[in-house]
mmCIF file of C-alpha atoms in Angstrom:
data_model
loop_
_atom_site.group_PDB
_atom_site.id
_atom_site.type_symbol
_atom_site.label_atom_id
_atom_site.label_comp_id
_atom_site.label_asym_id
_atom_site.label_seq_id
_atom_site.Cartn_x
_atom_site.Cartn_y
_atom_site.Cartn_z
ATOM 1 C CA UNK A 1 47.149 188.576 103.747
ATOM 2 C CA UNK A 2 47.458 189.720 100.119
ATOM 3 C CA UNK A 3 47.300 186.812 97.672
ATOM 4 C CA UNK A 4 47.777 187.557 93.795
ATOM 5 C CA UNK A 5 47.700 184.988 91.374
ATOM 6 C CA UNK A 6 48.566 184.962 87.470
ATOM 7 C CA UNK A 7 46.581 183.543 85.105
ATOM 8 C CA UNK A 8 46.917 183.290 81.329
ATOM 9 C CA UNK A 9 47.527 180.954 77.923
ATOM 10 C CA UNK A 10 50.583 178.881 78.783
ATOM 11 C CA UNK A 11 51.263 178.813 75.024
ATOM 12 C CA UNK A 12 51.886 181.896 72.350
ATOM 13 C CA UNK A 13 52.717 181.183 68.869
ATOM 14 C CA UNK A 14 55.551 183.751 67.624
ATOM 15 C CA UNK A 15 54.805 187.834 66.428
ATOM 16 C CA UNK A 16 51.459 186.944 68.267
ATOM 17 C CA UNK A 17 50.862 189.332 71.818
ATOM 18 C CA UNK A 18 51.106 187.655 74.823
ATOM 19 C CA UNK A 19 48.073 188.705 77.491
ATOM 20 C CA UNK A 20 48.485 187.446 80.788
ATOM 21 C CA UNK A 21 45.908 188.957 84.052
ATOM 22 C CA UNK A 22 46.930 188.896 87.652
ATOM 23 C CA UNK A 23 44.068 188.913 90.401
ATOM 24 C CA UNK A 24 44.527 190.466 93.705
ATOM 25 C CA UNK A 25 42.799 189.314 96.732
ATOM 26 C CA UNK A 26 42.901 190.135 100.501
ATOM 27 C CA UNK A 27 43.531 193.753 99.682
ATOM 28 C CA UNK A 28 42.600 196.563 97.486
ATOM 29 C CA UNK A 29 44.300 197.576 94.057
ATOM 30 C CA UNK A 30 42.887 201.034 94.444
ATOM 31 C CA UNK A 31 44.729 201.449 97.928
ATOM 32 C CA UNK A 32 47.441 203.937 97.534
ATOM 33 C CA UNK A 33 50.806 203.507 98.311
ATOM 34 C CA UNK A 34 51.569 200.096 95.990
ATOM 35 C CA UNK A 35 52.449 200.000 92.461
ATOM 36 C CA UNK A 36 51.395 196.907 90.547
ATOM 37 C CA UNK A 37 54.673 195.416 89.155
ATOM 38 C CA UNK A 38 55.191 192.514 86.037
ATOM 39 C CA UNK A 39 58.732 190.458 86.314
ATOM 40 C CA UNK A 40 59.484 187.647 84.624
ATOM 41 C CA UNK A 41 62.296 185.171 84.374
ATOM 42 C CA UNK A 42 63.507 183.304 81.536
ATOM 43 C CA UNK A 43 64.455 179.792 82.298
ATOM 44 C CA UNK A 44 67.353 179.336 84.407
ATOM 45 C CA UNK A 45 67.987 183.202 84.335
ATOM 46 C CA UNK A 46 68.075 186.041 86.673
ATOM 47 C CA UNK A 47 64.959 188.188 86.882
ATOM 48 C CA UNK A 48 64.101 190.935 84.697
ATOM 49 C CA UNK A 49 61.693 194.079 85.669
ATOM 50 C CA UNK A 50 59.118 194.785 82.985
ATOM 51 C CA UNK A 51 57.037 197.779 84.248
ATOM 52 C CA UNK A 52 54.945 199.151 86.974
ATOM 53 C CA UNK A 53 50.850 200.499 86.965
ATOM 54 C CA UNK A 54 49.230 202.699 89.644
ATOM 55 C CA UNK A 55 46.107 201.892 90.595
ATOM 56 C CA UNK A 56 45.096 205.854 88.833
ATOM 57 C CA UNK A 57 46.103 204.472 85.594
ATOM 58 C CA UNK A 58 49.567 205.490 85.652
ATOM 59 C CA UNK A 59 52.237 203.027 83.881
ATOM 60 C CA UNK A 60 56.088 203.084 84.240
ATOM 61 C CA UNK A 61 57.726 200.250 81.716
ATOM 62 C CA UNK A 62 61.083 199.244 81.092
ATOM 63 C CA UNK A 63 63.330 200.978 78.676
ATOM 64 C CA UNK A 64 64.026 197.554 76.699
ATOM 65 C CA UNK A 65 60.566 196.424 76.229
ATOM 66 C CA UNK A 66 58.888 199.910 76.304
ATOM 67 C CA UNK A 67 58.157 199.497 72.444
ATOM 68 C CA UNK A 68 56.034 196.109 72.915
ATOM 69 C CA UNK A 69 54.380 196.302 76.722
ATOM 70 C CA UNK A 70 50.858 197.373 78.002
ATOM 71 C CA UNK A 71 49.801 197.490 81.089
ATOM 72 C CA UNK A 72 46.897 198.496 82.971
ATOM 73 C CA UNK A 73 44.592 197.874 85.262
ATOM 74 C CA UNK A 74 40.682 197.344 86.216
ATOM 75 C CA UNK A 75 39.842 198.285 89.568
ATOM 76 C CA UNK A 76 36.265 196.971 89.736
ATOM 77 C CA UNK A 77 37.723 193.464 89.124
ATOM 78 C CA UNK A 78 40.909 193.971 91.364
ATOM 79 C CA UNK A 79 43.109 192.855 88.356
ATOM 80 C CA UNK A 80 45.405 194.139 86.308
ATOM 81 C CA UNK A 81 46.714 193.316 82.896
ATOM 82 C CA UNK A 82 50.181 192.454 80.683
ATOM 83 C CA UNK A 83 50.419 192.706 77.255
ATOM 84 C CA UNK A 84 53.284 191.796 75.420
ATOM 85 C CA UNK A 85 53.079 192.268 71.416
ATOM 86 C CA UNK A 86 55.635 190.636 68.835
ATOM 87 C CA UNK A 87 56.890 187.978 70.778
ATOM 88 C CA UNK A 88 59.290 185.664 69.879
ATOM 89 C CA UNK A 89 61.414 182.886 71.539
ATOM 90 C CA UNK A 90 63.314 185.243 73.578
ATOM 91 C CA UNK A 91 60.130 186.034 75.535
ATOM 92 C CA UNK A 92 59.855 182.543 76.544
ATOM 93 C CA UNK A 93 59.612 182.573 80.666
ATOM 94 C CA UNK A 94 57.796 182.902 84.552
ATOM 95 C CA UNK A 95 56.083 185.849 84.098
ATOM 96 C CA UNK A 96 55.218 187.573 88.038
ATOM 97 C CA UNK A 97 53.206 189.924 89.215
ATOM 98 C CA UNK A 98 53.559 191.095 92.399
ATOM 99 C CA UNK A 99 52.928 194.440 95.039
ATOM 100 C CA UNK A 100 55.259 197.083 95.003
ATOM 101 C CA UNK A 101 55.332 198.917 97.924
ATOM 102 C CA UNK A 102 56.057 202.125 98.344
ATOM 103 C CA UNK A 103 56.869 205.122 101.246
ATOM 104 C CA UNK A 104 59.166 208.260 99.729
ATOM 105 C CA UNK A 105 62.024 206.468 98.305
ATOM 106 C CA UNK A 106 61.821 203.424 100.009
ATOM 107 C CA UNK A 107 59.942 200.798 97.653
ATOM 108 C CA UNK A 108 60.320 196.917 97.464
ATOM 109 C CA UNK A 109 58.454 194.188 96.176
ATOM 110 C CA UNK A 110 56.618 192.588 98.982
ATOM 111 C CA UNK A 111 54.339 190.609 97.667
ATOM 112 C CA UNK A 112 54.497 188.139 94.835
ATOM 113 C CA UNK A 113 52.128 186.114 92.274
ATOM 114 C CA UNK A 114 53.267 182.045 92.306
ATOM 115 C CA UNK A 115 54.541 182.615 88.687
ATOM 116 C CA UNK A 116 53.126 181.204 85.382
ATOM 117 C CA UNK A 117 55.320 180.199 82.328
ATOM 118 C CA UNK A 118 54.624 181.296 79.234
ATOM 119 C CA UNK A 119 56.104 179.582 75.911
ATOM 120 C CA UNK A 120 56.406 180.648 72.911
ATOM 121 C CA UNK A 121 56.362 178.138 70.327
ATOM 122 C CA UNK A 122 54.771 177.865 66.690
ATOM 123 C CA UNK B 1 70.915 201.958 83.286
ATOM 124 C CA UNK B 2 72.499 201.157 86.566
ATOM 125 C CA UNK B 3 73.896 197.571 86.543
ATOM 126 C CA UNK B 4 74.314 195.211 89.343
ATOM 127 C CA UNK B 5 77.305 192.494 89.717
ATOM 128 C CA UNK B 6 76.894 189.743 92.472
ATOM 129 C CA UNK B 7 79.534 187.599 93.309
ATOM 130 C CA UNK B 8 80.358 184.765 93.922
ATOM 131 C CA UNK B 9 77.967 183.368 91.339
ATOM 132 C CA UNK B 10 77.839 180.060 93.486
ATOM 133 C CA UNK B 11 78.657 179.926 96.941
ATOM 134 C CA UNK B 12 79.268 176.148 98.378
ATOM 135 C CA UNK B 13 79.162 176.326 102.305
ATOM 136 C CA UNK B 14 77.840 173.607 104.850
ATOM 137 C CA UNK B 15 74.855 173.943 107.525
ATOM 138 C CA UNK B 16 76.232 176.317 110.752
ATOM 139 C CA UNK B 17 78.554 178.008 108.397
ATOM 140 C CA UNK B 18 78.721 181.942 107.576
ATOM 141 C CA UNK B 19 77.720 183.487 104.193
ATOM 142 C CA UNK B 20 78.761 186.424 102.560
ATOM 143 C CA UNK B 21 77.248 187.571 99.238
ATOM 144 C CA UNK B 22 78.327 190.318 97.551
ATOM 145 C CA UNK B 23 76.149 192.964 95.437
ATOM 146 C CA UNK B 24 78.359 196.036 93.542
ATOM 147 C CA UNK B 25 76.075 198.484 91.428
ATOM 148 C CA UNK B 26 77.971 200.460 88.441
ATOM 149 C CA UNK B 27 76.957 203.661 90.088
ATOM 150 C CA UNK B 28 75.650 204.851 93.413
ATOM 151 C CA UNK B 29 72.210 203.663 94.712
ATOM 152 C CA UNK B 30 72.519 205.159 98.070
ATOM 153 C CA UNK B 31 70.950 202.660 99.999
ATOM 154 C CA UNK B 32 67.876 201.683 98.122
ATOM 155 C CA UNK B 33 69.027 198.316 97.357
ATOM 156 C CA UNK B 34 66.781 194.983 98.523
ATOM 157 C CA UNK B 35 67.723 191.710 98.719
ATOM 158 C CA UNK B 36 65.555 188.477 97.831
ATOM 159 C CA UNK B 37 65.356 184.825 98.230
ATOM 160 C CA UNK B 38 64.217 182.361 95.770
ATOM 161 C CA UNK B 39 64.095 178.701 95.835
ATOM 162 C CA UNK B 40 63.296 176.125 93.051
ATOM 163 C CA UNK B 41 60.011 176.781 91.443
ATOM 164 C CA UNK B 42 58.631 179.038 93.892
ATOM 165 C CA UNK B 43 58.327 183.115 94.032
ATOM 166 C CA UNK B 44 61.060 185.699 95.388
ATOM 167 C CA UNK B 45 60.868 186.461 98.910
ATOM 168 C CA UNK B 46 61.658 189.927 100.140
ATOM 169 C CA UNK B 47 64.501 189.373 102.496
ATOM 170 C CA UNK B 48 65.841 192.892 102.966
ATOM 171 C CA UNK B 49 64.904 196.454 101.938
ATOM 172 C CA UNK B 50 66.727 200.139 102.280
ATOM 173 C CA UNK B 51 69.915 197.474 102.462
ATOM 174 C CA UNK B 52 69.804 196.553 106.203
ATOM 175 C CA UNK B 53 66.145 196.925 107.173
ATOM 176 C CA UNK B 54 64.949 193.103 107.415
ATOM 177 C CA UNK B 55 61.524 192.208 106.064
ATOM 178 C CA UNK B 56 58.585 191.213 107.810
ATOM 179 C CA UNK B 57 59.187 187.164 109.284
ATOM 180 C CA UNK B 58 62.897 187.200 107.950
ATOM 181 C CA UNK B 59 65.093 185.649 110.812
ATOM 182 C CA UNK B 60 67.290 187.589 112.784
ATOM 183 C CA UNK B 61 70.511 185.422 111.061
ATOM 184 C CA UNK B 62 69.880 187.485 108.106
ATOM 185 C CA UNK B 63 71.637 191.255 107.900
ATOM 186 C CA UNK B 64 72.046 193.239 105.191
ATOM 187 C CA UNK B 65 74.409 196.269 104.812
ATOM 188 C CA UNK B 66 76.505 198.210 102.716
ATOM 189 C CA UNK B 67 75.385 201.893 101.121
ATOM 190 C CA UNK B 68 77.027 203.716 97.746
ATOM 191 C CA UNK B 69 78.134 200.828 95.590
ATOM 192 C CA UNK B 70 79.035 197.962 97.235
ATOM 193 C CA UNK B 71 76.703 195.904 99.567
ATOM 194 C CA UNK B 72 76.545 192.662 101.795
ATOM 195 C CA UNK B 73 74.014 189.915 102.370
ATOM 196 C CA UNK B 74 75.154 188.062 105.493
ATOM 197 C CA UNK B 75 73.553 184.509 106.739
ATOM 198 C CA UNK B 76 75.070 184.499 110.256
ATOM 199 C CA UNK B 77 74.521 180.365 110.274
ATOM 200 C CA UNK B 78 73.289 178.812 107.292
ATOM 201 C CA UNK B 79 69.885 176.466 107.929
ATOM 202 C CA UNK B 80 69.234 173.166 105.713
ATOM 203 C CA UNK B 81 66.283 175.819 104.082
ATOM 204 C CA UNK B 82 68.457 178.940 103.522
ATOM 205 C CA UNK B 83 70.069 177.061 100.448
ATOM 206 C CA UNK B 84 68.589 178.972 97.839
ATOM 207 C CA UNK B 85 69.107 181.810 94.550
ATOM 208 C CA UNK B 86 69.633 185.399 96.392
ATOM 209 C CA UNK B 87 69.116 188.268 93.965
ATOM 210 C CA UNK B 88 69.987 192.104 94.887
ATOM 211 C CA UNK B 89 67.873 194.945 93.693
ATOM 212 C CA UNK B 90 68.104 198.427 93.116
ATOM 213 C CA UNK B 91 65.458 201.043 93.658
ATOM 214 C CA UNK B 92 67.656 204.058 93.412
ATOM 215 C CA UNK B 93 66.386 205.060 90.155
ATOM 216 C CA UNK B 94 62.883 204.402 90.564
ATOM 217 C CA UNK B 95 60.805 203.183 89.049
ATOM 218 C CA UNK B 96 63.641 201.542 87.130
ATOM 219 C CA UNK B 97 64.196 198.151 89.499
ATOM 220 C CA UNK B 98 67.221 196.504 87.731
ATOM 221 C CA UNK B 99 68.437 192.845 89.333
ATOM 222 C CA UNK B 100 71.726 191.885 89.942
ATOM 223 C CA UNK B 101 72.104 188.125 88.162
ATOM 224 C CA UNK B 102 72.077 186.050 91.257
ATOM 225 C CA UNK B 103 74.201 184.305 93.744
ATOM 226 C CA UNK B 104 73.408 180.766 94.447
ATOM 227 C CA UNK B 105 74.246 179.759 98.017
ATOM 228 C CA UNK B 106 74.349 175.573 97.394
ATOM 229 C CA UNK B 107 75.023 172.633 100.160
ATOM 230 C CA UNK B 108 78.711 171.652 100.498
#
């Protein structure tokens, strides 16, 4: 059974960059197939895609936080990585990851991460 | 960007009672469209994928369908536990996975 788990400060201070690493176990990140996917949800909201990484390297973000995100991954550890530069109050929320997986066109998030809110706060 | 209405934005319905939730995307998605579950301080589930193929361990009482623009989440009869958030998703445009805003399916 894949397990992934977030981990990360629970605190940011504003225009600072938020890091936060999710760990995979019970499968590999290297198998092929899955894209390694960041959501997050700001309180009380609906939930918001922030980007995708292939286990290769390869990165997919989304258009409204393109300008701010990193992500990327370290095989050897079976983890991969968020950054999230300039934040400010709006970024405030659960930040998931979670396995994508995909076969052609048919993709869906099967697996997720329990979740781990992030503040940001001065 | 292809954006995603649910409706109703709450639902009220008792235990043994039929639900209908409603996803409409602002452009065709085919039928890459999944459906989740999410309760109070927990995860998403995967409910439904390719919008009628049910996931892994989801009970036969849920059925998706629907294909174009306009799809359906049905809960033949609700359980106590099936009171929850439901959120569609759209996979048309991959990678791009926008989220509709959420129904939420509360206890009469």
């Amino acid at each position: 059974q894949v397990q992934l788990q977030e981990s990360g400060p629970g605190l940011v201070k504003p225009s600072q960059t938020l890091s936060l690493t999710c760990t995979v176990s019970g499968g590999s990140i290297s198998s092929g197939g899955y894209y390694w996917s960041w959501i997050r949800q700001h309180p009380g909201k609906a939930l918001e895609w922030i980007g995708y990484i292939y286990y290769s390297g390869s990165t997919y973000y989304s258009p409204s936080l393109k300008s701010r995100v990193t992500i990327s991954v370290e095989t050897s550890k079976n983890q991969f990585s968020l950054k999230l530069s300039s934040v400010t109050a709006a970024d405030t929320a659960v930040y998931y990851c979670a396995r994508e997986n995909c076969s052609g066109l048919t993709c869906y998030l099967g697996y997720w991460g329990q979740g781990t809110l992030v503040t940001v706060s001065s | 960007e292809i954006v995603l209405t649910q409706s109703p934005a709450t639902l009220s319905l008792s235990p043994g009672e039929r639900a209908t939730l409603s996803c409409r995307a602002s452009q065709s998605v085919s039928r890459y469209l999944a459906w989740y579950q999410q309760k109070p301080g927990q995860a998403p589930r995967l409910l439904i994928y390719d919008a009628s193929n049910r996931a892994t361990g989801i009970p036969g009482r849920f059925s998706g369908s629907g294909s174009g623009t306009d799809f359906t989440l049905t809960i033949s009869s609700l359980e106590p536990e099936d009171f929850a958030v439901y959120y569609c998703q759209q996979r048309s445009n991959w990678p791009s996975g926008t989220f509709g805003q959420g129904t939420k399916l509360e206890i009469k």
